[in-house]
mmCIF file of C-alpha atoms in Angstrom:
data_model
loop_
_atom_site.group_PDB
_atom_site.id
_atom_site.type_symbol
_atom_site.label_atom_id
_atom_site.label_comp_id
_atom_site.label_asym_id
_atom_site.label_seq_id
_atom_site.Cartn_x
_atom_site.Cartn_y
_atom_site.Cartn_z
ATOM 1 C CA MET A 69 58.937 -120.872 13.802
ATOM 2 C CA LYS A 70 55.522 -120.342 12.188
ATOM 3 C CA THR A 71 53.720 -123.160 10.426
ATOM 4 C CA ASP A 72 52.667 -122.753 6.787
ATOM 5 C CA ILE A 73 49.041 -122.389 7.907
ATOM 6 C CA GLU A 74 49.987 -119.595 10.318
ATOM 7 C CA LEU A 75 51.985 -117.850 7.578
ATOM 8 C CA GLN A 76 49.077 -118.123 5.156
ATOM 9 C CA ARG A 77 46.754 -116.543 7.733
ATOM 10 C CA ASP A 78 49.217 -113.717 8.464
ATOM 11 C CA VAL A 79 49.818 -112.971 4.781
ATOM 12 C CA LEU A 80 46.072 -112.847 4.087
ATOM 13 C CA ASN A 81 45.627 -110.485 7.029
ATOM 14 C CA GLU A 82 48.465 -108.267 5.803
ATOM 15 C CA LEU A 83 46.960 -108.117 2.306
ATOM 16 C CA SER A 84 43.598 -107.142 3.812
ATOM 17 C CA TRP A 85 45.338 -104.483 5.897
ATOM 18 C CA GLU A 86 47.124 -102.953 2.874
ATOM 19 C CA PRO A 87 44.800 -100.207 1.489
ATOM 20 C CA SER A 88 46.216 -100.353 -2.056
ATOM 21 C CA VAL A 89 45.373 -104.058 -2.423
ATOM 22 C CA ASP A 90 41.993 -105.732 -3.005
ATOM 23 C CA ALA A 91 42.604 -108.985 -1.140
ATOM 24 C CA ALA A 92 39.294 -110.442 -2.300
ATOM 25 C CA HIS A 93 40.862 -111.280 -5.681
ATOM 26 C CA ILE A 94 44.075 -112.792 -4.299
ATOM 27 C CA ALA A 95 44.718 -116.389 -3.258
ATOM 28 C CA VAL A 96 47.619 -117.275 -0.966
ATOM 29 C CA SER A 97 49.343 -120.632 -0.671
ATOM 30 C CA VAL A 98 52.395 -121.435 1.461
ATOM 31 C CA LYS A 99 54.840 -124.331 1.370
ATOM 32 C CA ASP A 100 57.975 -124.472 3.524
ATOM 33 C CA GLY A 101 57.776 -120.733 4.169
ATOM 34 C CA ILE A 102 57.532 -119.858 0.460
ATOM 35 C CA VAL A 103 54.439 -117.781 -0.342
ATOM 36 C CA THR A 104 52.714 -117.951 -3.728
ATOM 37 C CA LEU A 105 50.242 -115.226 -4.699
ATOM 38 C CA GLY A 106 47.568 -116.198 -7.234
ATOM 39 C CA GLY A 107 44.513 -114.499 -8.678
ATOM 40 C CA HIS A 108 44.546 -111.087 -10.262
ATOM 41 C CA ALA A 109 45.225 -107.409 -9.616
ATOM 42 C CA SER A 110 43.619 -104.429 -11.321
ATOM 43 C CA THR A 111 46.933 -102.639 -11.944
ATOM 44 C CA HIS A 112 50.653 -103.370 -12.014
ATOM 45 C CA ALA A 113 50.979 -101.114 -8.970
ATOM 46 C CA GLU A 114 48.543 -103.297 -7.016
ATOM 47 C CA LYS A 115 50.464 -106.440 -8.033
ATOM 48 C CA HIS A 116 53.683 -104.897 -6.725
ATOM 49 C CA ALA A 117 52.002 -103.702 -3.510
ATOM 50 C CA ALA A 118 50.666 -107.201 -2.816
ATOM 51 C CA GLU A 119 54.150 -108.670 -3.180
ATOM 52 C CA GLU A 120 55.644 -106.084 -0.840
ATOM 53 C CA ALA A 121 52.899 -106.729 1.718
ATOM 54 C CA ALA A 122 53.625 -110.473 1.693
ATOM 55 C CA LYS A 123 57.350 -109.861 2.120
ATOM 56 C CA ARG A 124 56.692 -107.799 5.250
ATOM 57 C CA VAL A 125 55.264 -110.784 7.119
ATOM 58 C CA TYR A 126 57.673 -112.286 9.619
ATOM 59 C CA GLY A 127 58.673 -115.838 8.727
ATOM 60 C CA VAL A 128 58.209 -115.516 4.955
ATOM 61 C CA ARG A 129 61.281 -116.943 3.211
ATOM 62 C CA ALA A 130 60.371 -116.053 -0.375
ATOM 63 C CA VAL A 131 57.441 -114.774 -2.463
ATOM 64 C CA VAL A 132 56.325 -116.076 -5.865
ATOM 65 C CA ASN A 133 54.086 -113.478 -7.486
ATOM 66 C CA GLU A 134 51.782 -115.120 -10.036
ATOM 67 C CA LEU A 135 49.131 -112.404 -9.970
ATOM 68 C CA ASP A 136 47.700 -111.576 -13.390
ATOM 69 C CA VAL A 137 47.045 -107.912 -14.157
ATOM 70 C CA LYS A 138 43.502 -107.408 -15.475
ATOM 71 C CA LEU A 139 42.947 -103.779 -16.313
ATOM 72 C CA ALA A 140 39.475 -102.338 -15.956
ATOM 73 C CA ASP A 141 38.074 -100.692 -19.088
ATOM 74 C CA SER A 142 38.650 -97.279 -17.506
ATOM 75 C CA GLY A 143 42.349 -98.113 -17.060
ATOM 76 C CA ARG A 144 43.032 -99.221 -20.631
ATOM 77 C CA ARG A 145 45.275 -97.005 -22.788
ATOM 78 C CA THR A 146 46.910 -97.460 -26.154
ATOM 79 C CA ASP A 147 50.570 -98.438 -26.289
ATOM 80 C CA GLU A 148 51.296 -95.045 -27.845
ATOM 81 C CA ASP A 149 49.689 -93.265 -24.890
ATOM 82 C CA ILE A 150 51.645 -95.384 -22.406
ATOM 83 C CA ALA A 151 54.928 -94.793 -24.243
ATOM 84 C CA ALA A 152 54.386 -91.027 -24.324
ATOM 85 C CA ALA A 153 53.512 -90.962 -20.615
ATOM 86 C CA ALA A 154 56.575 -93.067 -19.781
ATOM 87 C CA VAL A 155 58.933 -90.761 -21.673
ATOM 88 C CA LYS A 156 57.572 -87.742 -19.819
ATOM 89 C CA ALA A 157 57.740 -89.529 -16.449
ATOM 90 C CA LEU A 158 61.419 -90.323 -17.047
ATOM 91 C CA GLU A 159 62.148 -86.738 -18.113
ATOM 92 C CA TRP A 160 60.504 -85.327 -14.982
ATOM 93 C CA ASN A 161 62.441 -87.595 -12.605
ATOM 94 C CA LEU A 162 65.655 -85.845 -11.522
ATOM 95 C CA LEU A 163 67.305 -89.147 -10.589
ATOM 96 C CA VAL A 164 66.985 -90.571 -14.098
ATOM 97 C CA PRO A 165 69.279 -89.769 -17.086
ATOM 98 C CA ALA A 166 66.320 -89.928 -19.486
ATOM 99 C CA ASP A 167 68.480 -89.361 -22.562
ATOM 100 C CA LYS A 168 70.188 -92.722 -21.926
ATOM 101 C CA ILE A 169 66.990 -94.766 -21.693
ATOM 102 C CA LYS A 170 64.886 -96.213 -24.511
ATOM 103 C CA VAL A 171 61.207 -97.046 -23.952
ATOM 104 C CA THR A 172 59.154 -99.593 -25.889
ATOM 105 C CA VAL A 173 55.593 -100.782 -25.191
ATOM 106 C CA SER A 174 53.742 -103.854 -26.436
ATOM 107 C CA ASN A 175 50.218 -104.759 -25.285
ATOM 108 C CA GLY A 176 50.621 -102.649 -22.166
ATOM 109 C CA TRP A 177 53.953 -104.239 -21.226
ATOM 110 C CA LEU A 178 56.659 -101.600 -20.913
ATOM 111 C CA LYS A 179 60.351 -102.315 -21.624
ATOM 112 C CA LEU A 180 63.242 -100.092 -20.503
ATOM 113 C CA GLU A 181 66.667 -100.352 -22.165
ATOM 114 C CA GLY A 182 69.924 -98.387 -22.070
ATOM 115 C CA GLU A 183 72.900 -97.914 -19.769
ATOM 116 C CA VAL A 184 73.291 -95.826 -16.604
ATOM 117 C CA ASN A 185 76.133 -95.267 -14.161
ATOM 118 C CA TRP A 186 74.395 -96.280 -10.926
ATOM 119 C CA GLN A 187 71.937 -98.952 -9.813
ATOM 120 C CA PHE A 188 69.753 -96.330 -8.082
ATOM 121 C CA GLN A 189 69.216 -94.705 -11.502
ATOM 122 C CA LYS A 190 68.007 -98.027 -12.925
ATOM 123 C CA ASN A 191 65.667 -98.487 -9.962
ATOM 124 C CA ALA A 192 64.399 -94.900 -10.196
ATOM 125 C CA ALA A 193 63.569 -95.362 -13.872
ATOM 126 C CA GLU A 194 61.407 -98.378 -13.117
ATOM 127 C CA ARG A 195 59.659 -96.637 -10.219
ATOM 128 C CA ALA A 196 58.913 -93.652 -12.467
ATOM 129 C CA VAL A 197 56.892 -95.757 -14.912
ATOM 130 C CA ARG A 198 55.625 -98.630 -12.761
ATOM 131 C CA TYR A 199 52.416 -96.916 -11.665
ATOM 132 C CA LEU A 200 51.400 -95.280 -14.937
ATOM 133 C CA ALA A 201 47.821 -95.970 -15.975
ATOM 134 C CA GLY A 202 47.526 -98.826 -18.445
ATOM 135 C CA VAL A 203 50.855 -100.474 -17.605
ATOM 136 C CA ARG A 204 50.482 -104.258 -17.225
ATOM 137 C CA GLY A 205 54.129 -104.912 -16.380
ATOM 138 C CA VAL A 206 57.685 -103.579 -16.661
ATOM 139 C CA SER A 207 60.814 -105.286 -18.011
ATOM 140 C CA ASN A 208 63.802 -103.330 -16.735
ATOM 141 C CA LEU A 209 66.689 -104.231 -19.067
ATOM 142 C CA ILE A 210 68.793 -101.159 -18.250
ATOM 143 C CA THR A 211 72.423 -102.058 -17.584
ATOM 144 C CA VAL A 212 74.766 -100.461 -15.044
ATOM 145 C CA GLY A 213 77.946 -99.219 -16.709
ATOM 146 C CA PRO A 214 81.029 -98.297 -14.689
ATOM 147 C CA ARG A 215 83.665 -100.817 -13.680
ATOM 148 C CA VAL A 216 85.137 -100.542 -10.192
ATOM 149 C CA SER A 217 87.705 -102.858 -8.574
ATOM 150 C CA PRO A 218 86.059 -105.791 -6.732
ATOM 151 C CA ALA A 219 88.006 -105.022 -3.537
ATOM 152 C CA GLU A 220 86.726 -101.430 -3.516
ATOM 153 C CA VAL A 221 83.117 -102.485 -4.114
ATOM 154 C CA GLU A 222 83.369 -105.206 -1.476
ATOM 155 C CA GLY A 223 84.737 -102.749 1.077
ATOM 156 C CA GLN A 224 82.011 -100.181 0.377
ATOM 157 C CA ILE A 225 79.250 -102.769 0.769
ATOM 158 C CA GLU A 226 80.704 -104.098 4.022
ATOM 159 C CA GLU A 227 80.870 -100.557 5.417
ATOM 160 C CA ALA A 228 77.259 -99.932 4.375
ATOM 161 C CA LEU A 229 76.158 -103.119 6.135
ATOM 162 C CA LYS A 230 77.920 -102.029 9.310
ATOM 163 C CA ARG A 231 76.177 -98.634 9.212
ATOM 164 C CA SER A 232 72.695 -100.133 8.947
ATOM 165 C CA ALA A 233 70.776 -100.227 12.210
ATOM 166 C CA LEU A 234 68.680 -103.110 10.881
ATOM 167 C CA LEU A 235 71.573 -105.509 10.348
ATOM 168 C CA ASP A 236 74.153 -107.489 12.256
ATOM 169 C CA ALA A 237 76.902 -107.248 9.636
ATOM 170 C CA ARG A 238 78.905 -109.970 11.353
ATOM 171 C CA ARG A 239 76.393 -112.537 10.106
ATOM 172 C CA ILE A 240 76.774 -111.542 6.432
ATOM 173 C CA ARG A 241 79.643 -112.344 4.038
ATOM 174 C CA VAL A 242 80.257 -110.325 0.860
ATOM 175 C CA GLU A 243 82.077 -111.440 -2.278
ATOM 176 C CA VAL A 244 82.416 -109.400 -5.496
ATOM 177 C CA VAL A 245 83.394 -110.802 -8.907
ATOM 178 C CA ASP A 246 83.287 -108.613 -12.050
ATOM 179 C CA GLY A 247 80.481 -106.401 -10.794
ATOM 180 C CA GLU A 248 78.470 -109.326 -9.407
ATOM 181 C CA VAL A 249 77.892 -109.371 -5.648
ATOM 182 C CA PHE A 250 77.336 -112.596 -3.716
ATOM 183 C CA LEU A 251 75.755 -112.299 -0.264
ATOM 184 C CA ARG A 252 75.853 -115.214 2.163
ATOM 185 C CA GLY A 253 75.047 -115.736 5.826
ATOM 186 C CA SER A 254 71.829 -115.490 7.818
ATOM 187 C CA VAL A 255 69.389 -112.845 9.084
ATOM 188 C CA ARG A 256 66.348 -112.816 11.342
ATOM 189 C CA SER A 257 63.724 -111.519 8.893
ATOM 190 C CA TRP A 258 62.925 -110.910 5.229
ATOM 191 C CA ALA A 259 63.223 -107.162 5.869
ATOM 192 C CA GLU A 260 66.843 -107.611 7.004
ATOM 193 C CA ARG A 261 67.579 -109.692 3.909
ATOM 194 C CA GLU A 262 66.188 -106.942 1.683
ATOM 195 C CA GLU A 263 68.187 -104.305 3.560
ATOM 196 C CA ALA A 264 71.411 -106.229 2.897
ATOM 197 C CA GLU A 265 70.472 -106.538 -0.766
ATOM 198 C CA ARG A 266 69.661 -102.824 -0.963
ATOM 199 C CA ALA A 267 73.080 -101.959 0.475
ATOM 200 C CA ALA A 268 74.761 -104.161 -2.127
ATOM 201 C CA TRP A 269 72.868 -102.575 -5.008
ATOM 202 C CA ALA A 270 73.845 -99.082 -3.826
ATOM 203 C CA ALA A 271 77.553 -99.687 -4.529
ATOM 204 C CA PRO A 272 78.973 -98.226 -7.784
ATOM 205 C CA GLY A 273 79.412 -100.586 -10.715
ATOM 206 C CA VAL A 274 77.222 -103.379 -9.328
ATOM 207 C CA HIS A 275 75.117 -104.908 -12.086
ATOM 208 C CA ARG A 276 73.944 -108.080 -10.354
ATOM 209 C CA VAL A 277 73.337 -109.263 -6.783
ATOM 210 C CA GLU A 278 73.005 -112.939 -5.880
ATOM 211 C CA ASP A 279 71.423 -113.128 -2.442
ATOM 212 C CA PHE A 280 72.023 -116.462 -0.725
ATOM 213 C CA ILE A 281 71.280 -115.116 2.762
ATOM 214 C CA ALA A 282 69.048 -117.455 4.752
ATOM 215 C CA VAL A 283 66.089 -116.123 6.736
ATOM 216 C CA GLU A 284 65.979 -117.784 10.129
ATOM 217 C CA GLY A 285 62.351 -117.073 11.013
#
């Protein structure tokens, strides 16, 4: 198992390796395998990219992203401009039912509301607007609508876990209660944990996933 100092070094190296991140403005601290990112990013996209880079490092148990988004003058846009761009981005994305989503913007912070039938539609809506110029952050408050029997959802998730080449499904337990999925067990890396979570979110009717899977780095 890596020490916190070794993890800090590896995360800093991964941030420096990631071309979409300026690591010079990011501080990394590690305690008990939990990584905290401090400093600032020039865009919301860079903040997200830094978090994903840290998660890729073997041995990282969790990431706390405290990066502040400081837009350069060239990246500043009015809330009206951001809202108009967001509406168009949602309309152009074939995975998103744009007519079911409401967009509001305040001081560069974009909020999505509404109801969709699938979790992938909620995720696609956020991805469509996350990298727009001027966006400082996104609050995705879209809800997932349909109700499916817990046994059916549980079975579909378990089958998806078995199909994944990245996972040993025998080490993961799935429980579904009223559209909420609870994952328990253990995996060998953060990437495996995220893969299990992704499989859970892909099931119809899932509106929340509680991931209690331990990473045994």
